[in-house]
Amino acid sequence: MSIATTVAEKAQSMIPIDLQIRGAHVYDKTRRIVTRTDGQKIFTETPIPPVDEVDLAEIDLSNPFLYRQGMWRSYFERVRNEAPVHFRSESPFGPFWSVTRHADIIAVDKNHEAFSAEPFIIIGRPPRFMDIAMFIAMDPPRHDKQRAAVQGVVAPKNLREMEGLIRARVREVLDGLPLNEPFDWVQTVSIELTARMLATLLDFPYEKRHKLVEWSDLATSMEQANGGPSDNDKVFREMVAMAQGLSSLWRDKAARTVAGEEPGFDLITMLQSNEDTKNLLDDRPMEFLGNLVLLIVGGNDTTRNSMSGGVLALNEYPEQFEKLKANPDLIPNAVSEIIRWQTPLAYMRRVAKKDVMLGGQFIRKGDKVVMWYASGNRDERVFERPDELIIDRANARNHIAFGFGVHRCMGNRLAELQLRILWEELLPRFDNIEVVGEPEYVQSNFVRGISKMMVRLTPKG
Ligand code: HEM
């Protein structure tokens, strides 16, 4: 670590995080006034033309409307076949490379010596000072140390402890669902269950759990992720509320431990009982915030959209739904296949640390390289009939939705556990979960999300 970084961290530790964020807000507002970029629209929605009408070099895979308009599949198929390592010179996010084949994505993701996760993992640049340091966007050895401090929260022993609680919460939600009448699955089931899970992971006050979802949604509502426009004032205000909320969670837990409360299996307890991180909030407040936000964001959109995506996919492939009902032993494999099919995070971005050849292309040091998991998971070289959901697909577990290498998703076992329990509890309760009407999709090139999906449940006859 450089002396400048050490000095910056020392200075940061002396200013409360909410004040740091307020300062960042003032800076951001001033910059936007000076540069006249308030509420910036990075992309404007226009109908996406069929892919064969577009020049290969003109294809911009960062356009969020490719996803929202359901055109992404044909675009990626063409790029995978004709220019698997594709250069876009003029995107609103600047020039970037797209890596679209399964094997090439793994090669990049595993090679952190050549491809850095720093400073961000999205294509665009987050607002200045909002680029909170998180270990998902750090290289070893810094990354490894920070990941080690928190990964106990999803260790197998902890997951075993949590399983009963997750199941009880899933049952409670499912038993309260309306029958034979339409309701929004996303809001009532996917968001609700994810919020409950996050509250458990952080030992966050249960009745305030929806705050965690709101805070997580902030990160993905920034224009750099959704293509704009975004309400940055709101983003900053909520960031302050989040910093305050998480700081008081930390202090409250410390006070309860001093008062003799039994240690739990939550993230805060874990950090407070580790020598290196026990004073994290006071010593390195931005790192504290970064680690917590990463878990909140990492565990939110992803699991939520796999819960919604599974229902949608099984509606599109009803014979697979019948197969699952007839053989619930297929649930674990179906969970992997659903995650492959949905791929809740479309990509992670890297920056080349040196000149490197990839797929016959010369990538220069400093170039942005985007690994499109959404494309790799539909690569016909690896998955037969890749656009279809096939719940007993032999190689479903070869999906790359959790990434690869040092950054491979820390919460992958937890996500699989949640989804397995959901389907184990759904199948005996309902004969059918019918999607009624067209689902609505999130505007984003990063989160492959469903924002609304009306369904009707038929109880077991
Ligand atoms: C990292 C996907 C659920 C926490 C990642 C990465 C991806 C991902 C693609 C980056 C991998 C890379 O760069 O190679 C998913 C998907 C999920 C999911 C698809 C659900 C289906 C969760 C959950 C948690 C979580 C439930 C919370 C415990 C994290 C963390 C990282 C991460 C902390 C950073 C790991 C690192 O940088 O070392 N996830 N995730 N994720 N995920 Fe997940």
Short mmCIF file of C-alpha atoms and ligand atoms in Angstrom, two decimals:
data_model
loop_
_atom_site.label_atom_id
_atom_site.label_comp_id
_atom_site.label_asym_id
_atom_site.label_seq_id
_atom_site.Cartn_x
_atom_site.Cartn_y
_atom_site.Cartn_z
CA MET A 1 0.00 0.00 0.00
CA SER A 2 1.36 3.46 -0.88
CA ILE A 3 2.10 6.19 1.67
CA ALA A 4 -0.64 8.30 0.02
CA THR A 5 -3.20 5.54 0.60
CA THR A 6 -2.12 5.15 4.22
CA VAL A 7 -2.41 8.90 4.81
CA ALA A 8 -5.80 9.00 3.08
CA GLU A 9 -7.05 6.11 5.21
CA LYS A 10 -5.76 7.78 8.39
CA ALA A 11 -7.53 11.01 7.44
CA GLN A 12 -10.72 9.10 6.65
CA SER A 13 -10.69 7.37 10.02
CA MET A 14 -10.91 10.78 11.72
CA ILE A 15 -14.09 11.85 9.91
CA PRO A 16 -17.40 10.07 10.63
CA ILE A 17 -18.65 8.23 7.54
CA ASP A 18 -21.93 10.11 7.28
CA LEU A 19 -19.98 13.39 7.13
CA GLN A 20 -17.70 11.94 4.46
CA ILE A 21 -20.72 11.03 2.37
CA ARG A 22 -22.31 14.46 2.90
CA GLY A 23 -19.03 16.03 1.69
CA ALA A 24 -19.07 13.76 -1.35
CA HIS A 25 -22.65 14.83 -2.06
CA VAL A 26 -21.71 18.53 -2.04
CA TYR A 27 -18.79 17.76 -4.36
CA ASP A 28 -20.99 15.75 -6.71
CA LYS A 29 -23.71 18.43 -6.81
CA THR A 30 -21.18 21.18 -7.54
CA ARG A 31 -19.57 19.13 -10.29
CA ARG A 32 -22.93 18.42 -11.86
CA ILE A 33 -23.88 22.11 -11.83
CA VAL A 34 -20.53 23.10 -13.35
CA THR A 35 -20.61 20.38 -15.99
CA ARG A 36 -24.42 20.56 -16.46
CA THR A 37 -24.80 16.83 -16.17
CA ASP A 38 -27.50 16.59 -13.53
CA GLY A 39 -29.77 13.55 -13.75
CA GLN A 40 -27.67 12.38 -16.66
CA LYS A 41 -29.21 10.13 -19.28
CA ILE A 42 -26.38 8.00 -20.52
CA PHE A 43 -28.61 6.07 -22.92
CA THR A 44 -31.94 7.03 -24.46
CA GLU A 45 -34.34 4.23 -25.19
CA THR A 46 -34.91 3.54 -28.88
CA PRO A 47 -36.14 0.29 -30.43
CA ILE A 48 -33.20 -2.11 -30.70
CA PRO A 49 -32.89 -3.28 -34.34
CA PRO A 50 -32.43 -6.96 -35.29
CA VAL A 51 -28.77 -7.84 -34.84
CA ASP A 52 -28.11 -8.65 -38.52
CA GLU A 53 -28.99 -5.05 -39.44
CA VAL A 54 -26.14 -3.70 -37.29
CA ASP A 55 -22.49 -3.41 -38.20
CA LEU A 56 -20.41 -5.62 -35.90
CA ALA A 57 -18.27 -2.70 -34.74
CA GLU A 58 -21.42 -0.69 -33.90
CA ILE A 59 -22.75 -3.26 -31.45
CA ASP A 60 -22.73 -1.79 -27.97
CA LEU A 61 -23.30 -4.50 -25.40
CA SER A 62 -23.38 -1.92 -22.60
CA ASN A 63 -26.75 -0.55 -23.81
CA PRO A 64 -29.20 -1.38 -20.97
CA PHE A 65 -32.13 -1.48 -23.39
CA LEU A 66 -30.69 -4.54 -25.13
CA TYR A 67 -31.65 -6.40 -21.97
CA ARG A 68 -34.86 -4.61 -21.17
CA GLN A 69 -36.16 -5.18 -24.71
CA GLY A 70 -35.17 -8.85 -24.61
CA MET A 71 -32.76 -8.51 -27.57
CA TRP A 72 -29.57 -9.50 -25.80
CA ARG A 73 -29.59 -13.18 -26.77
CA SER A 74 -29.27 -12.67 -30.54
CA TYR A 75 -26.66 -9.92 -30.08
CA PHE A 76 -24.45 -12.08 -27.90
CA GLU A 77 -24.89 -15.10 -30.19
CA ARG A 78 -23.58 -13.10 -33.14
CA VAL A 79 -20.69 -11.62 -31.17
CA ARG A 80 -19.73 -15.05 -29.75
CA ASN A 81 -19.60 -16.46 -33.27
CA GLU A 82 -18.10 -13.59 -35.24
CA ALA A 83 -15.98 -11.59 -32.76
CA PRO A 84 -15.81 -13.43 -29.43
CA VAL A 85 -13.40 -10.86 -28.03
CA HIS A 86 -15.16 -7.75 -29.30
CA PHE A 87 -14.02 -4.13 -29.21
CA ARG A 88 -16.46 -1.26 -28.88
CA SER A 89 -14.59 1.98 -29.40
CA GLU A 90 -17.30 4.54 -28.72
CA SER A 91 -19.67 3.58 -25.97
CA PRO A 92 -20.98 6.25 -23.58
CA PHE A 93 -18.74 4.51 -21.01
CA GLY A 94 -15.69 4.89 -23.23
CA PRO A 95 -13.97 2.10 -25.17
CA PHE A 96 -14.15 -1.45 -23.83
CA TRP A 97 -13.56 -5.07 -24.78
CA SER A 98 -16.29 -7.68 -24.43
CA VAL A 99 -15.33 -11.27 -23.66
CA THR A 100 -18.28 -13.44 -24.60
CA ARG A 101 -17.24 -17.11 -24.73
CA HIS A 102 -17.34 -19.39 -21.67
CA ALA A 103 -13.67 -20.47 -21.92
CA ASP A 104 -12.31 -16.95 -22.46
CA ILE A 105 -14.32 -15.56 -19.55
CA ILE A 106 -12.87 -18.19 -17.22
CA ALA A 107 -9.36 -17.45 -18.53
CA VAL A 108 -9.74 -13.74 -17.75
CA ASP A 109 -11.46 -14.23 -14.39
CA LYS A 110 -8.73 -16.64 -13.21
CA ASN A 111 -5.88 -14.42 -14.30
CA HIS A 112 -5.78 -11.63 -11.73
CA GLU A 113 -2.10 -11.08 -12.52
CA ALA A 114 -3.07 -9.76 -15.95
CA PHE A 115 -6.60 -8.47 -15.30
CA SER A 116 -7.25 -6.24 -12.33
CA ALA A 117 -10.61 -5.89 -10.57
CA GLU A 118 -9.58 -2.40 -9.46
CA PRO A 119 -10.87 0.24 -9.23
CA PHE A 120 -14.51 -0.77 -10.05
CA ILE A 121 -16.35 -3.78 -11.35
CA ILE A 122 -18.95 -1.91 -13.44
CA ILE A 123 -18.27 -0.52 -16.91
CA GLY A 124 -18.99 3.11 -15.97
CA ARG A 125 -17.43 5.14 -13.19
CA PRO A 126 -19.46 5.54 -9.98
CA PRO A 127 -19.89 9.14 -8.73
CA ARG A 128 -16.65 10.41 -7.23
CA PHE A 129 -16.20 9.44 -3.57
CA MET A 130 -19.10 7.01 -3.88
CA ASP A 131 -16.62 4.49 -5.16
CA ILE A 132 -16.39 2.93 -1.70
CA ALA A 133 -13.55 0.45 -1.49
CA MET A 134 -14.92 -3.11 -1.52
CA PHE A 135 -12.92 -6.29 -1.80
CA ILE A 136 -14.83 -7.35 -4.92
CA ALA A 137 -12.93 -4.49 -6.58
CA MET A 138 -9.53 -5.18 -5.02
CA ASP A 139 -6.66 -7.41 -6.12
CA PRO A 140 -4.68 -9.78 -3.91
CA PRO A 141 -3.23 -9.45 -1.33
CA ARG A 142 -5.58 -6.71 -0.07
CA HIS A 143 -8.58 -8.59 -1.41
CA ASP A 144 -7.67 -11.85 0.30
CA LYS A 145 -7.26 -10.30 3.73
CA GLN A 146 -10.61 -8.53 3.62
CA ARG A 147 -12.46 -11.51 2.23
CA ALA A 148 -10.96 -13.72 4.94
CA ALA A 149 -12.34 -11.40 7.62
CA VAL A 150 -15.97 -11.88 6.55
CA GLN A 151 -16.23 -15.22 4.82
CA GLY A 152 -16.93 -17.13 8.04
CA VAL A 153 -20.46 -15.76 7.88
CA VAL A 154 -21.19 -18.12 4.98
CA ALA A 155 -18.99 -21.03 6.16
CA PRO A 156 -20.69 -24.47 5.97
CA LYS A 157 -21.10 -24.64 9.76
CA ASN A 158 -22.86 -21.27 9.80
CA LEU A 159 -25.09 -22.27 6.89
CA ARG A 160 -26.14 -25.39 8.79
CA GLU A 161 -27.07 -23.15 11.73
CA MET A 162 -29.06 -20.89 9.41
CA GLU A 163 -30.92 -23.57 7.46
CA GLY A 164 -33.70 -24.04 10.02
CA LEU A 165 -34.27 -20.32 10.29
CA ILE A 166 -34.35 -19.86 6.51
CA ARG A 167 -36.84 -22.69 6.14
CA ALA A 168 -39.10 -21.28 8.87
CA ARG A 169 -39.10 -17.88 7.18
CA VAL A 170 -39.79 -19.35 3.75
CA ARG A 171 -42.74 -21.32 5.16
CA GLU A 172 -44.14 -18.25 6.84
CA VAL A 173 -44.06 -16.25 3.61
CA LEU A 174 -45.49 -19.07 1.46
CA ASP A 175 -48.29 -19.86 3.91
CA GLY A 176 -49.44 -16.25 3.75
CA LEU A 177 -49.69 -16.04 -0.06
CA PRO A 178 -53.04 -15.37 -1.76
CA LEU A 179 -54.48 -18.34 -3.67
CA ASN A 180 -56.22 -18.34 -7.05
CA GLU A 181 -55.75 -14.59 -7.53
CA PRO A 182 -52.97 -12.57 -9.15
CA PHE A 183 -50.24 -10.97 -7.06
CA ASP A 184 -46.71 -9.68 -7.69
CA TRP A 185 -44.24 -12.50 -7.05
CA VAL A 186 -41.23 -10.16 -7.07
CA GLN A 187 -42.51 -7.95 -4.25
CA THR A 188 -44.30 -10.56 -2.18
CA VAL A 189 -41.89 -13.46 -2.38
CA SER A 190 -38.49 -12.68 -3.93
CA ILE A 191 -37.91 -9.33 -2.21
CA GLU A 192 -39.48 -10.40 1.07
CA LEU A 193 -37.42 -13.58 1.39
CA THR A 194 -34.18 -11.85 0.43
CA ALA A 195 -34.82 -9.08 2.96
CA ARG A 196 -35.38 -11.66 5.69
CA MET A 197 -32.17 -13.42 4.76
CA LEU A 198 -30.13 -10.22 4.79
CA ALA A 199 -31.54 -9.28 8.20
CA THR A 200 -30.40 -12.70 9.47
CA LEU A 201 -26.90 -12.36 7.98
CA LEU A 202 -26.39 -8.97 9.62
CA ASP A 203 -28.55 -9.50 12.72
CA PHE A 204 -30.32 -6.35 11.56
CA PRO A 205 -33.57 -5.36 13.37
CA TYR A 206 -36.11 -7.66 11.74
CA GLU A 207 -38.92 -5.11 11.57
CA LYS A 208 -36.66 -2.69 9.68
CA ARG A 209 -35.42 -5.30 7.18
CA HIS A 210 -36.88 -3.49 4.16
CA LYS A 211 -34.33 -0.73 4.71
CA LEU A 212 -31.64 -3.22 3.65
CA VAL A 213 -33.39 -3.77 0.34
CA GLU A 214 -33.82 -0.03 -0.22
CA TRP A 215 -30.13 0.55 0.48
CA SER A 216 -29.09 -2.24 -1.82
CA ASP A 217 -31.32 -0.93 -4.61
CA LEU A 218 -29.49 2.40 -4.33
CA ALA A 219 -26.27 1.00 -5.66
CA THR A 220 -27.97 -0.35 -8.75
CA SER A 221 -30.11 2.76 -9.32
CA MET A 222 -27.10 4.89 -10.20
CA GLU A 223 -26.98 6.06 -13.80
CA GLN A 224 -23.68 4.24 -14.31
CA ALA A 225 -25.52 0.95 -13.82
CA ASN A 226 -28.96 1.67 -15.26
CA GLY A 227 -28.02 3.99 -18.13
CA GLY A 228 -29.76 6.95 -16.46
CA PRO A 229 -31.32 9.14 -15.49
CA SER A 230 -30.89 8.75 -11.73
CA ASP A 231 -31.82 10.88 -8.73
CA ASN A 232 -28.38 11.39 -7.26
CA ASP A 233 -29.61 13.57 -4.40
CA LYS A 234 -31.75 10.69 -3.25
CA VAL A 235 -28.86 8.26 -3.65
CA PHE A 236 -26.61 10.38 -1.42
CA ARG A 237 -29.34 11.02 1.19
CA GLU A 238 -30.00 7.31 1.46
CA MET A 239 -26.26 6.59 1.63
CA VAL A 240 -26.06 8.84 4.69
CA ALA A 241 -29.02 7.02 6.27
CA MET A 242 -27.36 3.70 5.47
CA ALA A 243 -24.02 4.72 6.99
CA GLN A 244 -25.79 5.88 10.13
CA GLY A 245 -27.98 2.79 10.32
CA LEU A 246 -25.06 0.38 9.90
CA SER A 247 -22.87 2.29 12.36
CA SER A 248 -25.53 2.13 15.05
CA LEU A 249 -26.00 -1.57 14.32
CA TRP A 250 -22.29 -2.04 15.01
CA ARG A 251 -22.29 0.00 18.22
CA ASP A 252 -25.46 -1.64 19.48
CA LYS A 253 -24.01 -5.11 18.94
CA ALA A 254 -20.79 -4.15 20.77
CA ALA A 255 -22.85 -2.87 23.72
CA ARG A 256 -24.94 -6.06 23.82
CA THR A 257 -21.82 -8.24 23.80
CA VAL A 258 -20.34 -6.23 26.69
CA ALA A 259 -23.65 -6.74 28.52
CA GLY A 260 -23.10 -10.51 28.22
CA GLU A 261 -25.23 -11.47 25.18
CA GLU A 262 -24.30 -14.83 23.60
CA PRO A 263 -22.38 -14.36 20.32
CA GLY A 264 -24.51 -15.01 17.22
CA PHE A 265 -23.51 -16.25 13.77
CA ASP A 266 -23.95 -12.90 12.06
CA LEU A 267 -21.46 -10.79 10.16
CA ILE A 268 -21.11 -8.06 12.79
CA THR A 269 -20.32 -10.57 15.55
CA MET A 270 -17.78 -12.15 13.24
CA LEU A 271 -16.02 -8.88 12.52
CA GLN A 272 -16.07 -7.80 16.15
CA SER A 273 -14.49 -11.03 17.33
CA ASN A 274 -11.62 -10.90 14.82
CA GLU A 275 -8.42 -9.24 16.05
CA ASP A 276 -7.83 -7.43 12.74
CA THR A 277 -11.36 -6.09 12.33
CA LYS A 278 -12.69 -5.63 15.87
CA ASN A 279 -12.25 -1.84 15.66
CA LEU A 280 -13.11 -1.60 11.96
CA LEU A 281 -15.74 1.11 12.29
CA ASP A 282 -13.39 3.45 14.16
CA ASP A 283 -10.14 2.52 12.41
CA ARG A 284 -11.24 2.14 8.79
CA PRO A 285 -14.83 3.42 8.52
CA MET A 286 -15.02 3.35 4.73
CA GLU A 287 -13.76 -0.23 4.66
CA PHE A 288 -16.43 -1.06 7.24
CA LEU A 289 -19.08 0.46 5.00
CA GLY A 290 -17.66 -1.20 1.89
CA ASN A 291 -17.70 -4.69 3.43
CA LEU A 292 -21.25 -4.36 4.67
CA VAL A 293 -22.57 -2.81 1.48
CA LEU A 294 -20.92 -5.58 -0.54
CA LEU A 295 -22.76 -8.24 1.42
CA ILE A 296 -26.04 -6.36 1.25
CA VAL A 297 -25.78 -5.71 -2.48
CA GLY A 298 -24.19 -9.09 -3.26
CA GLY A 299 -26.94 -11.00 -1.52
CA ASN A 300 -29.88 -8.95 -2.67
CA ASP A 301 -30.48 -8.53 -6.40
CA THR A 302 -28.80 -11.79 -7.21
CA THR A 303 -30.84 -14.15 -5.06
CA ARG A 304 -34.00 -12.12 -5.62
CA ASN A 305 -33.75 -12.43 -9.38
CA SER A 306 -32.97 -16.13 -9.22
CA MET A 307 -36.18 -16.57 -7.21
CA SER A 308 -38.17 -14.69 -9.84
CA GLY A 309 -36.23 -16.12 -12.79
CA GLY A 310 -36.91 -19.70 -11.69
CA VAL A 311 -40.67 -19.19 -11.74
CA LEU A 312 -40.48 -17.46 -15.11
CA ALA A 313 -38.26 -20.13 -16.65
CA LEU A 314 -40.46 -22.98 -15.44
CA ASN A 315 -43.45 -21.20 -16.99
CA GLU A 316 -41.65 -20.87 -20.30
CA TYR A 317 -40.73 -24.57 -20.16
CA PRO A 318 -43.82 -26.19 -18.57
CA GLU A 319 -42.62 -29.73 -19.34
CA GLN A 320 -39.61 -29.00 -17.09
CA PHE A 321 -41.97 -27.87 -14.35
CA GLU A 322 -43.83 -31.18 -14.64
CA LYS A 323 -40.51 -33.05 -14.50
CA LEU A 324 -39.58 -31.21 -11.31
CA LYS A 325 -42.95 -31.86 -9.67
CA ALA A 326 -42.63 -35.55 -10.52
CA ASN A 327 -39.09 -35.76 -9.20
CA PRO A 328 -38.19 -33.27 -6.43
CA ASP A 329 -34.76 -34.94 -6.14
CA LEU A 330 -33.89 -32.84 -9.17
CA ILE A 331 -34.18 -29.62 -7.13
CA PRO A 332 -30.41 -29.12 -6.49
CA ASN A 333 -29.59 -29.50 -10.19
CA ALA A 334 -32.59 -27.37 -11.15
CA VAL A 335 -31.26 -24.62 -8.86
CA SER A 336 -27.94 -24.56 -10.73
CA GLU A 337 -29.76 -24.57 -14.05
CA ILE A 338 -32.03 -21.70 -12.96
CA ILE A 339 -28.98 -19.67 -11.90
CA ARG A 340 -27.34 -20.40 -15.28
CA TRP A 341 -30.50 -19.46 -17.16
CA GLN A 342 -31.08 -16.26 -15.22
CA THR A 343 -27.43 -15.18 -14.65
CA PRO A 344 -28.48 -12.37 -12.28
CA LEU A 345 -25.27 -10.40 -12.75
CA ALA A 346 -24.61 -9.93 -16.47
CA TYR A 347 -20.91 -9.14 -16.13
CA MET A 348 -17.88 -8.13 -14.09
CA ARG A 349 -15.32 -5.78 -15.54
CA ARG A 350 -11.54 -5.90 -15.34
CA VAL A 351 -8.67 -3.65 -16.48
CA ALA A 352 -5.66 -5.13 -18.29
CA LYS A 353 -2.53 -4.70 -16.17
CA LYS A 354 -0.25 -5.39 -19.12
CA ASP A 355 -0.46 -5.92 -22.87
CA VAL A 356 -2.04 -9.31 -23.45
CA MET A 357 -3.37 -11.45 -26.31
CA LEU A 358 -6.85 -12.92 -25.90
CA GLY A 359 -8.85 -14.77 -28.54
CA GLY A 360 -6.49 -13.46 -31.22
CA GLN A 361 -6.97 -9.86 -30.12
CA PHE A 362 -4.30 -7.56 -28.77
CA ILE A 363 -5.48 -5.96 -25.54
CA ARG A 364 -3.41 -3.04 -24.33
CA LYS A 365 -2.44 -2.31 -20.75
CA GLY A 366 -5.14 -0.08 -19.23
CA ASP A 367 -7.97 -1.29 -21.51
CA LYS A 368 -11.31 -2.16 -19.91
CA VAL A 369 -12.29 -5.80 -20.32
CA VAL A 370 -15.86 -6.89 -19.61
CA MET A 371 -16.55 -10.57 -18.88
CA TRP A 372 -20.14 -11.21 -19.96
CA TYR A 373 -21.29 -14.09 -17.77
CA ALA A 374 -24.75 -13.74 -19.34
CA SER A 375 -23.18 -14.68 -22.69
CA GLY A 376 -20.83 -17.38 -21.39
CA ASN A 377 -23.79 -19.13 -19.80
CA ARG A 378 -25.49 -19.29 -23.21
CA ASP A 379 -22.35 -20.42 -25.06
CA GLU A 380 -23.40 -23.20 -27.44
CA ARG A 381 -19.83 -24.59 -27.27
CA VAL A 382 -20.50 -25.65 -23.67
CA PHE A 383 -24.28 -25.90 -23.24
CA GLU A 384 -26.51 -27.73 -25.70
CA ARG A 385 -29.68 -25.79 -26.56
CA PRO A 386 -28.35 -23.03 -24.28
CA ASP A 387 -31.43 -20.81 -24.28
CA GLU A 388 -33.61 -23.57 -22.89
CA LEU A 389 -34.08 -24.41 -19.25
CA ILE A 390 -33.33 -28.11 -18.82
CA ILE A 391 -33.51 -28.95 -15.13
CA ASP A 392 -31.60 -32.23 -15.41
CA ARG A 393 -28.91 -30.76 -17.68
CA ALA A 394 -25.78 -32.81 -16.96
CA ASN A 395 -23.39 -29.85 -16.89
CA ALA A 396 -25.64 -27.22 -15.29
CA ARG A 397 -23.05 -26.75 -12.54
CA ASN A 398 -20.52 -25.59 -15.12
CA HIS A 399 -22.31 -22.26 -15.27
CA ILE A 400 -20.22 -19.18 -14.58
CA ALA A 401 -22.89 -16.99 -12.93
CA PHE A 402 -20.83 -17.00 -9.72
CA GLY A 403 -17.64 -16.02 -11.51
CA PHE A 404 -14.31 -17.76 -11.16
CA GLY A 405 -10.94 -17.35 -9.45
CA VAL A 406 -10.20 -15.29 -6.35
CA HIS A 407 -13.44 -13.32 -6.59
CA ARG A 408 -15.73 -16.32 -7.08
CA CYS A 409 -18.96 -15.45 -5.31
CA MET A 410 -18.54 -15.72 -1.55
CA GLY A 411 -22.27 -16.30 -1.04
CA ASN A 412 -22.76 -19.03 -3.66
CA ARG A 413 -23.58 -21.79 -1.15
CA LEU A 414 -25.96 -19.54 0.72
CA ALA A 415 -27.72 -18.55 -2.50
CA GLU A 416 -28.08 -22.20 -3.51
CA LEU A 417 -29.37 -23.08 -0.04
CA GLN A 418 -32.03 -20.37 -0.17
CA LEU A 419 -33.19 -21.41 -3.61
CA ARG A 420 -33.21 -25.10 -2.75
CA ILE A 421 -35.34 -24.48 0.33
CA LEU A 422 -37.71 -22.25 -1.64
CA TRP A 423 -38.39 -24.99 -4.20
CA GLU A 424 -38.55 -27.72 -1.55
CA GLU A 425 -41.29 -25.74 0.17
CA LEU A 426 -43.09 -24.61 -2.99
CA LEU A 427 -43.59 -28.00 -4.64
CA PRO A 428 -45.65 -29.65 -1.87
CA ARG A 429 -47.86 -26.57 -1.48
CA PHE A 430 -48.85 -25.59 -5.00
CA ASP A 431 -49.97 -27.42 -8.11
CA ASN A 432 -49.13 -24.51 -10.30
CA ILE A 433 -47.46 -21.10 -10.20
CA GLU A 434 -48.75 -19.46 -13.33
CA VAL A 435 -47.19 -16.25 -14.64
CA VAL A 436 -50.06 -14.04 -15.75
CA GLY A 437 -49.11 -11.17 -18.08
CA GLU A 438 -45.75 -9.96 -19.29
CA PRO A 439 -43.08 -9.51 -16.60
CA GLU A 440 -41.38 -6.11 -16.32
CA TYR A 441 -37.61 -5.95 -16.51
CA VAL A 442 -35.07 -3.78 -14.70
CA GLN A 443 -33.31 -1.12 -16.79
CA SER A 444 -29.69 -2.16 -16.38
CA ASN A 445 -26.78 -3.70 -18.20
CA PHE A 446 -25.45 -5.12 -14.93
CA VAL A 447 -28.37 -6.63 -13.04
CA ARG A 448 -30.45 -9.06 -15.06
CA GLY A 449 -33.52 -8.32 -13.07
CA ILE A 450 -37.29 -8.67 -13.10
CA SER A 451 -39.06 -5.76 -11.42
CA LYS A 452 -42.62 -7.06 -11.54
CA MET A 453 -44.15 -10.44 -12.32
CA MET A 454 -47.80 -11.20 -11.66
CA VAL A 455 -48.54 -14.84 -10.82
CA ARG A 456 -51.52 -16.95 -9.75
CA LEU A 457 -51.12 -19.90 -7.40
CA THR A 458 -53.17 -23.07 -7.56
CA PRO A 459 -53.05 -24.93 -4.25
CA LYS A 460 -52.51 -28.70 -4.13
CA GLY A 461 -55.81 -30.33 -4.99
C1 HEM B 1 -19.05 -11.96 -5.81
C2 HEM B 1 -22.83 -13.59 -8.37
C3 HEM B 1 -25.28 -14.40 -4.24
C4 HEM B 1 -21.81 -12.11 -1.78
C5 HEM B 1 -19.85 -12.34 -6.85
C6 HEM B 1 -19.47 -12.31 -8.24
C7 HEM B 1 -20.53 -12.75 -8.95
C8 HEM B 1 -21.59 -13.08 -8.01
C9 HEM B 1 -20.63 -12.88 -10.47
C10 HEM B 1 -18.11 -11.86 -8.81
C11 HEM B 1 -17.32 -13.05 -9.21
C12 HEM B 1 -16.02 -12.74 -9.93
O1 HEM B 1 -15.63 -11.58 -10.05
O2 HEM B 1 -15.38 -13.71 -10.37
C13 HEM B 1 -23.79 -13.99 -7.46
C14 HEM B 1 -25.02 -14.69 -7.82
C15 HEM B 1 -25.71 -14.93 -6.66
C16 HEM B 1 -24.93 -14.36 -5.57
C17 HEM B 1 -25.40 -15.08 -9.24
C18 HEM B 1 -27.03 -15.60 -6.44
C19 HEM B 1 -27.61 -16.42 -7.29
C20 HEM B 1 -24.57 -13.85 -3.21
C21 HEM B 1 -24.97 -13.82 -1.82
C22 HEM B 1 -24.01 -13.14 -1.14
C23 HEM B 1 -22.97 -12.78 -2.09
C24 HEM B 1 -26.26 -14.44 -1.25
C25 HEM B 1 -24.00 -12.80 0.32
C26 HEM B 1 -23.48 -13.48 1.22
C27 HEM B 1 -20.76 -11.91 -2.66
C28 HEM B 1 -19.49 -11.31 -2.27
C29 HEM B 1 -18.70 -11.27 -3.43
C30 HEM B 1 -19.50 -11.84 -4.50
C31 HEM B 1 -19.12 -10.83 -0.88
C32 HEM B 1 -17.28 -10.74 -3.57
C33 HEM B 1 -16.30 -11.89 -3.55
C34 HEM B 1 -14.86 -11.47 -3.76
O3 HEM B 1 -14.60 -10.45 -4.38
O4 HEM B 1 -13.98 -12.20 -3.27
N1 HEM B 1 -21.14 -12.82 -6.73
N2 HEM B 1 -23.79 -13.81 -6.11
N3 HEM B 1 -23.35 -13.22 -3.33
N4 HEM B 1 -20.72 -12.22 -3.99
FE1 HEM B 1 -22.21 -13.12 -5.02
#
